[in-house]
Amino acid sequence: MSVVGGGLHVLLARRFDGLQSGKWALPGGFVRIDESVDDAAKRVLREKAAMAGFYMEQLYTFGDVDRDPRGRVVSVAYFALLDAGKFRDVVIHSEELALACLEECAKESLAVRSSAGKILPLAFDHATILKLALHRLRGKLDYSDLGLALLPEQFTLRQLQEVHEAILGHPLSKPAFRRRMLDKGWIEATGQREPAGAFRPAELYSRKRRGANLYP
Amino acid sequence: MSVVGGGLHVLLARRFDGLQSGKWALPGGFVRIDESVDDAAKRVLREKAAMAGFYMEQLYTFGDVDRDPRGRVVSVAYFALLDAGKFRDVVIHSEELALACLEECAKESLAVRSSAGKILPLAFDHATILKLALHRLRGKLDYSDLGLALLPEQFTLRQLQEVHEAILGHPLSKPAFRRRMLDKGWIEATGQREPAGAFRPAELYSRKRRGANLYP
DNA sequence: CGAATAGTGTCTGTTAGACACTATTAA
DNA sequence: TTAATAGTGTCTAACAGACACTATTCG
């Protein structure tokens, strides 16, 4: 998952075989006998779409008998957070991969929309998985520094606020947000400023490495 | 897990075979081809130790290559919460099962003690699993009605407070606790009173069924 | 200076904990 | 009445959101 243009986006792969052909699925793969489940998840994302340096966390294990019509499949779902700049070019140019925007329609319901504006149909139980991922992300957002995983090394407080707003789906008050972020101790001022194209440039912040939070 | 005598207890099974003989493990089993992973977890607990009517939730999936010296095992861990009265008698009388008290020694470290007062050695990576279960339970305690799963149908506010204190490991202020519980809307007064053996009997409360929280 | 965005000071309502108090029961 | 526990009223400090303000940059 990534935040692009104020919207939370998710990486999907188009299916070409079987009953679910034409639908879009979360990228997945099989665990090898000599790698941990965590390592398999990281490998799949790296192979398919991303450069190193993303945050990844186990989401949930889906084990219903009939969740895949082709047979018995137990899936350990993970979600990754990364700055959009860390996606490999293949994601942009491929017909098989898409960064689709997550939209909440109605209550508890969810849709994904391609950059061309089309609603993409989701394969298997992947809408359920996405719903849970969004719920987890929202829940963790204000007691962990998870949001920082969606930004580059250096960022402004306004960018961080946009990330939070994209995930939560509603605007936040600027002074309250700034105070909270600075009080949490997750970030530190770099002393540097934004490249500054127009008007007053904002200060750049970076993640504090010490302080037992989040990714290594 | 259950709260007994003001302490959080966990069900363990003694191992009799292999390298880990003599150590204590979380009860487990294998998923059958025609049941969901959720169903398998419930079946195992019912078969081994508990009557129906417990709360159960998936905890995490452990998939390190070398977590079991006998071979490659991926375990989907669940935790169950139940009133101690729902354990079958076999738990009390068996030599193979024990309800052991969870203790936090030092920071981040954890031990389990039998009712006889002995520290029980844990098999495999099960100390890690318990640590995570305790962490999850604590995290969810004040934004969900999870605590109610550890009490019988009817209970007093004092009992509920004892449950919370057992899980959190520190005392709570009575007025604040009462206000919070009543405000949350998870419980309702029954109008009935405690059996009353000594002194003023407390009012009995029960869980509200409506209000989209917790177990069915 | 004006436009636009960065960043801050202050007020207010809500909430959690602490403390002290009243209420109810059995002996 | 006394002992013991149930349950409440109130004060205070911390915190979040709203609002209005100041600060800095470019042209």
Coordinates of N, CA and C in Angstrom, one line a residue, chain A residues 25-206:
Chain A
A25 N -6.4 -9.4 -8.2 CA -6.1 -10.1 -6.9 C -4.9 -9.4 -6.2
L26 N -4.8 -9.6 -4.9 CA -3.6 -9.2 -4.2 C -2.5 -10.1 -4.7
P27 N -1.3 -9.5 -4.8 CA -0.2 -10.3 -5.3 C 0.2 -11.4 -4.2
G28 N 0.4 -12.6 -4.7 CA 0.7 -13.7 -3.7 C 1.6 -14.7 -4.3
G29 N 2.0 -15.7 -3.5 CA 2.9 -16.7 -3.9 C 2.9 -17.8 -2.9
F30 N 3.8 -18.8 -3.1 CA 3.9 -19.9 -2.2 C 5.1 -19.9 -1.3
V31 N 5.0 -20.4 -0.1 CA 6.1 -20.4 0.8 C 7.0 -21.6 0.4
R32 N 8.3 -21.3 0.3 CA 9.3 -22.4 0.0 C 9.6 -23.1 1.3
I33 N 10.1 -24.4 1.1 CA 10.3 -25.2 2.3 C 11.5 -24.7 3.2
D34 N 12.4 -23.9 2.6 CA 13.5 -23.5 3.3 C 13.5 -22.0 3.7
E35 N 12.3 -21.4 3.6 CA 12.2 -19.9 4.0 C 11.1 -19.8 5.0
S36 N 11.2 -18.8 5.8 CA 10.1 -18.5 6.8 C 8.9 -17.9 6.0
V37 N 7.7 -17.9 6.6 CA 6.6 -17.3 6.0 C 6.8 -15.8 5.8
D38 N 7.4 -15.2 6.8 CA 7.7 -13.7 6.6 C 8.6 -13.5 5.4
D39 N 9.7 -14.3 5.3 CA 10.6 -14.1 4.2 C 9.9 -14.3 2.8
A40 N 9.0 -15.3 2.8 CA 8.3 -15.5 1.5 C 7.5 -14.3 1.1
A41 N 6.8 -13.7 2.1 CA 6.0 -12.5 1.8 C 6.9 -11.4 1.3
K42 N 8.1 -11.2 1.9 CA 9.0 -10.1 1.4 C 9.5 -10.4 0.0
R43 N 9.8 -11.7 -0.2 CA 10.4 -12.1 -1.5 C 9.3 -11.8 -2.6
V44 N 8.1 -12.2 -2.3 CA 7.0 -12.0 -3.4 C 6.9 -10.6 -3.7
L45 N 6.9 -9.7 -2.7 CA 6.7 -8.3 -3.0 C 7.9 -7.7 -3.8
R46 N 9.1 -8.1 -3.4 CA 10.3 -7.7 -4.1 C 10.4 -8.2 -5.5
E47 N 10.1 -9.4 -5.7 CA 10.1 -10.0 -7.1 C 9.1 -9.3 -8.0
K48 N 7.9 -9.0 -7.5 CA 6.9 -8.5 -8.3 C 6.9 -7.0 -8.6
A49 N 7.3 -6.3 -7.5 CA 7.0 -4.9 -7.7 C 7.8 -3.8 -7.0
A50 N 8.5 -4.2 -5.9 CA 9.1 -3.2 -5.0 C 10.6 -3.3 -4.8
M51 N 11.2 -2.2 -4.6 CA 12.6 -2.2 -4.2 C 12.6 -2.5 -2.7
A52 N 13.8 -2.7 -2.2 CA 14.0 -3.1 -0.7 C 13.6 -1.8 0.1
G53 N 13.4 -2.0 1.4 CA 13.2 -0.9 2.3 C 11.7 -0.6 2.6
F54 N 10.9 -1.6 2.5 CA 9.5 -1.3 2.9 C 9.2 -1.9 4.2
Y55 N 8.1 -1.4 4.8 CA 7.6 -2.0 6.1 C 6.6 -3.1 5.8
M56 N 6.7 -4.2 6.5 CA 5.7 -5.3 6.2 C 5.3 -5.9 7.5
E57 N 4.1 -6.2 7.6 CA 3.5 -6.8 8.8 C 2.5 -7.8 8.5
Q58 N 2.4 -8.9 9.3 CA 1.5 -9.9 9.1 C 0.1 -9.4 9.4
L59 N -0.9 -9.7 8.6 CA -2.2 -9.2 8.8 C -3.1 -10.2 9.4
Y60 N -3.3 -11.4 8.8 CA -4.3 -12.4 9.3 C -4.1 -13.6 8.4
T61 N -4.5 -14.7 8.9 CA -4.5 -16.0 8.1 C -5.9 -16.4 7.8
F62 N -6.1 -16.6 6.5 CA -7.5 -16.9 6.0 C -7.5 -18.4 5.7
G63 N -8.4 -19.1 6.4 CA -8.4 -20.6 6.3 C -9.7 -21.2 6.1
D64 N -10.7 -20.5 5.5 CA -11.9 -21.1 5.2 C -11.8 -22.2 4.2
V65 N -12.6 -23.2 4.3 CA -12.5 -24.4 3.4 C -12.7 -24.0 1.9
D66 N -13.7 -23.1 1.7 CA -14.1 -22.9 0.3 C -13.7 -21.5 -0.2
R67 N -12.6 -20.9 0.4 CA -12.3 -19.6 -0.1 C -11.7 -19.5 -1.5
D68 N -11.1 -20.6 -1.9 CA -10.6 -20.7 -3.3 C -11.2 -21.9 -4.0
P69 N -11.9 -21.6 -5.1 CA -12.7 -22.7 -5.8 C -11.8 -23.8 -6.3
R70 N -10.5 -23.5 -6.5 CA -9.6 -24.5 -7.1 C -9.2 -25.5 -6.1
G71 N -9.4 -25.3 -4.8 CA -8.9 -26.3 -3.8 C -8.7 -25.7 -2.5
R72 N -8.1 -26.5 -1.6 CA -7.9 -26.0 -0.2 C -6.6 -25.2 -0.1
V73 N -6.8 -23.9 0.1 CA -5.7 -22.9 0.2 C -5.8 -22.2 1.5
V74 N -4.8 -22.2 2.3 CA -4.7 -21.4 3.5 C -3.7 -20.2 3.2
S75 N -4.2 -19.0 3.3 CA -3.3 -17.8 2.9 C -3.0 -17.0 4.2
V76 N -1.7 -16.8 4.4 CA -1.2 -15.9 5.4 C -1.0 -14.5 4.7
A77 N -1.9 -13.6 5.0 CA -1.9 -12.3 4.4 C -1.0 -11.4 5.1
Y78 N -0.2 -10.6 4.4 CA 0.6 -9.5 4.9 C 0.2 -8.2 4.2
F79 N 0.5 -7.1 4.9 CA 0.5 -5.9 4.2 C 1.8 -5.1 4.3
A80 N 2.1 -4.4 3.2 CA 3.4 -3.7 3.2 C 3.0 -2.2 3.0
L81 N 3.8 -1.3 3.6 CA 3.7 0.1 3.4 C 5.0 0.6 2.8
L82 N 4.8 1.5 1.8 CA 6.0 2.0 1.2 C 5.7 3.3 0.5
D83 N 6.7 4.2 0.5 CA 6.7 5.4 -0.3 C 6.5 5.0 -1.8
A84 N 5.6 5.7 -2.5 CA 5.3 5.4 -3.9 C 6.6 5.3 -4.7
G85 N 7.6 6.1 -4.4 CA 8.8 6.1 -5.1 C 9.6 4.8 -5.1
K86 N 9.2 3.9 -4.2 CA 9.9 2.7 -4.1 C 9.4 1.5 -5.0
F87 N 8.3 1.8 -5.7 CA 7.8 0.8 -6.6 C 8.7 0.8 -7.8
R88 N 8.9 -0.4 -8.4 CA 9.7 -0.5 -9.6 C 8.9 0.0 -10.8
D89 N 9.6 0.4 -11.8 CA 8.9 0.9 -13.0 C 7.9 0.0 -13.6
V90 N 8.2 -1.3 -13.4 CA 7.3 -2.3 -14.0 C 5.8 -2.1 -13.6
V91 N 5.7 -1.6 -12.4 CA 4.3 -1.4 -11.9 C 3.5 -0.4 -12.7
I92 N 4.2 0.6 -13.2 CA 3.6 1.7 -14.0 C 3.3 1.2 -15.4
H93 N 4.3 0.4 -15.9 CA 4.2 0.1 -17.4 C 3.5 -1.2 -17.7
S94 N 3.3 -2.0 -16.6 CA 2.7 -3.3 -16.9 C 1.2 -3.3 -17.1
E95 N 0.7 -4.2 -17.9 CA -0.8 -4.4 -18.0 C -1.3 -5.2 -16.9
E96 N -0.4 -6.0 -16.3 CA -0.8 -7.0 -15.3 C -0.9 -6.5 -13.9
L97 N -0.2 -5.3 -13.7 CA -0.1 -4.8 -12.3 C -0.8 -3.4 -12.3
A98 N -1.4 -3.1 -11.2 CA -2.0 -1.8 -11.1 C -1.9 -1.2 -9.6
L99 N -1.7 0.1 -9.5 CA -1.8 0.7 -8.2 C -3.2 1.3 -8.2
A100 N -4.1 0.7 -7.4 CA -5.5 1.1 -7.5 C -5.9 1.8 -6.2
C101 N -6.8 2.8 -6.3 CA -7.1 3.6 -5.2 C -8.2 3.0 -4.4
L102 N -8.0 2.9 -3.1 CA -9.0 2.3 -2.2 C -10.1 3.3 -1.8
E103 N -11.3 2.9 -2.0 CA -12.4 3.8 -1.7 C -13.4 3.1 -0.8
E104 N -13.9 3.9 0.2 CA -14.9 3.4 1.0 C -16.3 3.8 0.5
C105 N -17.1 2.9 0.0 CA -18.4 3.3 -0.4 C -19.4 2.7 0.6
A106 N -20.3 3.5 1.0 CA -21.3 3.1 2.0 C -20.5 2.7 3.3
K107 N -21.1 2.0 4.2 CA -20.5 1.6 5.4 C -20.0 0.2 5.3
E108 N -18.8 0.0 5.7 CA -18.2 -1.4 5.7 C -18.0 -1.9 4.4
S109 N -18.4 -1.2 3.3 CA -18.1 -1.6 2.0 C -16.9 -0.9 1.4
L110 N -16.4 -1.5 0.3 CA -15.1 -1.0 -0.2 C -14.9 -1.3 -1.7
A111 N -14.3 -0.4 -2.4 CA -14.1 -0.6 -3.8 C -12.7 -0.1 -4.1
V112 N -12.1 -0.6 -5.2 CA -10.8 -0.1 -5.7 C -11.0 0.4 -7.1
R113 N -10.4 1.5 -7.4 CA -10.5 2.2 -8.7 C -9.2 2.4 -9.3
S114 N -9.1 2.1 -10.6 CA -7.8 2.2 -11.3 C -7.5 3.7 -11.5
S115 N -6.3 3.9 -12.0 CA -5.9 5.3 -12.3 C -6.7 5.9 -13.4
A116 N -7.3 5.0 -14.2 CA -8.1 5.4 -15.3 C -9.6 5.7 -14.8
G117 N -9.8 5.4 -13.6 CA -11.1 5.8 -13.0 C -12.1 4.6 -13.0
K118 N -11.7 3.4 -13.4 CA -12.6 2.3 -13.5 C -12.6 1.5 -12.2
I119 N -13.7 1.0 -11.7 CA -13.8 0.1 -10.6 C -13.3 -1.2 -11.0
L120 N -12.4 -1.8 -10.2 CA -11.8 -3.1 -10.6 C -12.5 -4.2 -9.8
P121 N -12.9 -5.2 -10.4 CA -13.5 -6.3 -9.6 C -12.4 -7.2 -8.9
L122 N -12.7 -7.5 -7.7 CA -11.7 -8.2 -6.9 C -11.9 -9.7 -6.9
A123 N -10.8 -10.5 -6.9 CA -10.9 -12.0 -7.0 C -11.0 -12.6 -5.6
F124 N -11.6 -13.8 -5.5 CA -11.6 -14.5 -4.2 C -12.2 -13.7 -3.1
D125 N -11.6 -13.9 -1.9 CA -12.1 -13.1 -0.7 C -11.2 -11.9 -0.5
H126 N -10.6 -11.3 -1.6 CA -9.6 -10.3 -1.4 C -10.2 -9.0 -1.0
A127 N -11.5 -8.7 -1.2 CA -12.1 -7.5 -0.7 C -12.1 -7.6 0.8
T128 N -12.4 -8.8 1.4 CA -12.4 -9.0 2.8 C -11.0 -8.7 3.4
I129 N -10.0 -9.2 2.7 CA -8.6 -9.0 3.2 C -8.3 -7.5 3.2
L130 N -8.7 -6.8 2.1 CA -8.4 -5.3 2.0 C -9.1 -4.6 3.1
K131 N -10.4 -5.0 3.4 CA -11.1 -4.3 4.5 C -10.4 -4.5 5.8
L132 N -9.9 -5.7 6.1 CA -9.2 -5.9 7.3 C -7.9 -5.1 7.4
A133 N -7.2 -5.0 6.2 CA -5.9 -4.3 6.2 C -6.2 -2.8 6.5
L134 N -7.2 -2.2 5.9 CA -7.6 -0.8 6.1 C -7.9 -0.6 7.6
H135 N -8.7 -1.5 8.2 CA -9.1 -1.4 9.6 C -7.8 -1.5 10.5
R136 N -6.9 -2.4 10.2 CA -5.7 -2.5 11.0 C -4.9 -1.3 10.9
L137 N -4.7 -0.8 9.7 CA -3.9 0.4 9.5 C -4.5 1.6 10.2
R138 N -5.8 1.8 10.1 CA -6.4 2.9 10.9 C -6.3 2.7 12.4
G139 N -6.4 1.5 12.8 CA -6.3 1.3 14.3 C -4.9 1.6 14.8
K140 N -3.9 1.3 14.0 CA -2.5 1.5 14.5 C -2.0 2.9 14.3
L141 N -2.7 3.6 13.5 CA -2.1 4.9 13.0 C -1.8 5.8 14.1
D142 N -2.6 5.9 15.2 CA -2.3 6.9 16.2 C -1.6 6.4 17.4
Y143 N -1.3 5.1 17.5 CA -0.4 4.7 18.6 C 0.9 4.1 18.1
S144 N 1.2 4.3 16.8 CA 2.5 3.8 16.3 C 2.9 4.7 15.2
D145 N 4.2 4.6 14.8 CA 4.7 5.5 13.8 C 4.6 4.9 12.4
L146 N 3.6 4.0 12.2 CA 3.3 3.3 11.0 C 3.2 4.3 9.8
G147 N 2.6 5.5 10.0 CA 2.4 6.4 8.9 C 3.7 6.8 8.2
L148 N 4.8 6.8 9.0 CA 6.1 7.2 8.4 C 6.6 6.3 7.4
A149 N 6.1 5.1 7.4 CA 6.6 4.1 6.4 C 6.1 4.4 5.0
L150 N 5.1 5.3 4.9 CA 4.5 5.7 3.6 C 5.2 7.0 3.1
L151 N 6.2 7.4 3.7 CA 6.9 8.7 3.2 C 8.4 8.4 3.0
P152 N 9.0 9.2 2.2 CA 10.4 9.1 2.0 C 11.2 9.4 3.3
E153 N 12.5 9.2 3.2 CA 13.4 9.5 4.4 C 13.1 10.8 5.1
Q154 N 13.0 11.9 4.2 CA 12.7 13.2 4.7 C 11.3 13.7 4.2
F155 N 10.6 14.4 5.1 CA 9.3 14.7 4.8 C 8.9 15.9 5.6
T156 N 7.8 16.6 5.2 CA 7.3 17.8 6.0 C 6.1 17.3 6.8
L157 N 5.8 18.0 7.8 CA 4.6 17.7 8.6 C 3.3 17.7 7.8
R158 N 3.3 18.6 6.9 CA 2.1 18.6 6.0 C 1.9 17.3 5.2
Q159 N 3.0 16.8 4.7 CA 3.0 15.5 4.0 C 2.5 14.4 4.9
L160 N 3.0 14.4 6.1 CA 2.6 13.4 7.1 C 1.1 13.5 7.4
Q161 N 0.7 14.7 7.5 CA -0.8 14.9 7.8 C -1.6 14.4 6.6
E162 N -1.1 14.6 5.4 CA -1.9 14.1 4.2 C -2.0 12.6 4.2
V163 N -0.9 12.0 4.7 CA -0.9 10.5 4.8 C -2.0 10.1 5.8
H164 N -2.0 10.7 6.9 CA -3.0 10.3 7.9 C -4.4 10.6 7.4
E165 N -4.6 11.7 6.7 CA -5.9 12.0 6.2 C -6.4 11.0 5.2
A166 N -5.4 10.6 4.3 CA -5.7 9.6 3.3 C -6.2 8.3 3.9
I167 N -5.5 7.9 5.0 CA -5.8 6.6 5.6 C -7.1 6.7 6.4
L168 N -7.3 7.8 7.1 CA -8.5 7.9 8.0 C -9.7 8.3 7.1
G169 N -9.5 9.0 6.0 CA -10.6 9.3 5.2 C -11.3 10.6 5.6
H170 N -10.7 11.4 6.5 CA -11.3 12.6 6.9 C -10.2 13.6 7.3
P171 N -10.5 14.9 7.2 CA -9.4 15.9 7.5 C -9.1 16.0 9.0
L172 N -7.9 16.5 9.3 CA -7.5 16.7 10.7 C -7.1 18.1 10.9
S173 N -7.2 18.5 12.2 CA -6.8 19.9 12.5 C -5.3 20.0 12.6
K174 N -4.8 21.0 11.9 CA -3.4 21.1 11.8 C -2.6 21.3 13.1
P175 N -3.0 22.3 14.0 CA -2.3 22.4 15.2 C -2.3 21.2 16.1
A176 N -3.4 20.5 16.2 CA -3.5 19.3 17.0 C -2.6 18.2 16.5
F177 N -2.6 18.1 15.1 CA -1.8 17.1 14.5 C -0.3 17.3 14.8
R178 N 0.1 18.6 14.6 CA 1.5 18.9 14.7 C 1.9 18.6 16.2
R179 N 1.1 19.1 17.1 CA 1.5 18.9 18.5 C 1.6 17.4 18.8
R180 N 0.6 16.6 18.4 CA 0.7 15.2 18.7 C 1.9 14.5 18.1
M181 N 2.2 14.8 16.9 CA 3.4 14.2 16.2 C 4.7 14.5 16.9
L182 N 4.8 15.8 17.3 CA 6.0 16.2 17.9 C 6.2 15.7 19.3
D183 N 5.0 15.5 20.0 CA 5.0 15.0 21.4 C 5.4 13.5 21.4
K184 N 4.9 12.8 20.4 CA 5.1 11.3 20.4 C 6.6 10.9 20.4
G185 N 7.4 11.8 19.8 CA 8.9 11.5 19.8 C 9.3 10.6 18.7
W186 N 8.5 10.4 17.7 CA 8.8 9.5 16.6 C 9.7 10.2 15.5
I187 N 9.6 11.5 15.5 CA 10.3 12.2 14.4 C 11.2 13.3 15.0
E188 N 12.2 13.7 14.2 CA 13.0 14.9 14.6 C 13.3 15.8 13.5
A189 N 13.4 17.1 13.8 CA 13.7 18.1 12.8 C 15.1 17.9 12.2
T190 N 15.2 18.1 10.9 CA 16.6 17.9 10.4 C 17.3 19.2 10.3
G191 N 16.5 20.3 10.4 CA 17.2 21.7 10.3 C 17.1 22.1 8.8
Q192 N 16.9 21.1 7.9 CA 16.8 21.5 6.5 C 15.4 21.9 6.1
R193 N 15.3 22.5 4.9 CA 14.1 23.0 4.4 C 13.7 22.3 3.1
E194 N 12.4 22.4 2.9 CA 11.9 21.9 1.6 C 12.6 22.6 0.4
P195 N 12.8 22.0 -0.7 CA 13.4 22.6 -1.9 C 12.8 24.0 -2.2
A196 N 11.6 24.3 -1.8 CA 10.9 25.6 -1.9 C 10.8 26.1 -3.3
G197 N 9.7 25.8 -3.9 CA 9.4 26.4 -5.2 C 8.6 27.7 -5.1
A198 N 7.6 27.6 -4.2 CA 6.7 28.8 -4.1 C 6.5 29.0 -2.6
F199 N 6.6 30.3 -2.2 CA 6.2 30.7 -0.8 C 7.1 30.0 0.2
R200 N 6.7 30.1 1.4 CA 7.5 29.7 2.6 C 7.8 28.2 2.6
P201 N 9.0 27.7 2.6 CA 9.3 26.3 2.6 C 9.2 25.7 4.0
A202 N 8.7 24.5 4.0 CA 8.4 23.8 5.3 C 9.7 23.1 5.8
E203 N 9.8 22.9 7.1 CA 10.9 22.2 7.6 C 10.8 20.7 7.3
L204 N 12.0 20.1 7.0 CA 12.0 18.7 6.8 C 12.2 17.9 8.1
Y205 N 11.5 16.8 8.3 CA 11.7 15.9 9.4 C 12.1 14.6 9.0
S206 N 12.7 13.8 9.9 CA 13.0 12.4 9.6 C 12.7 11.5 10.8

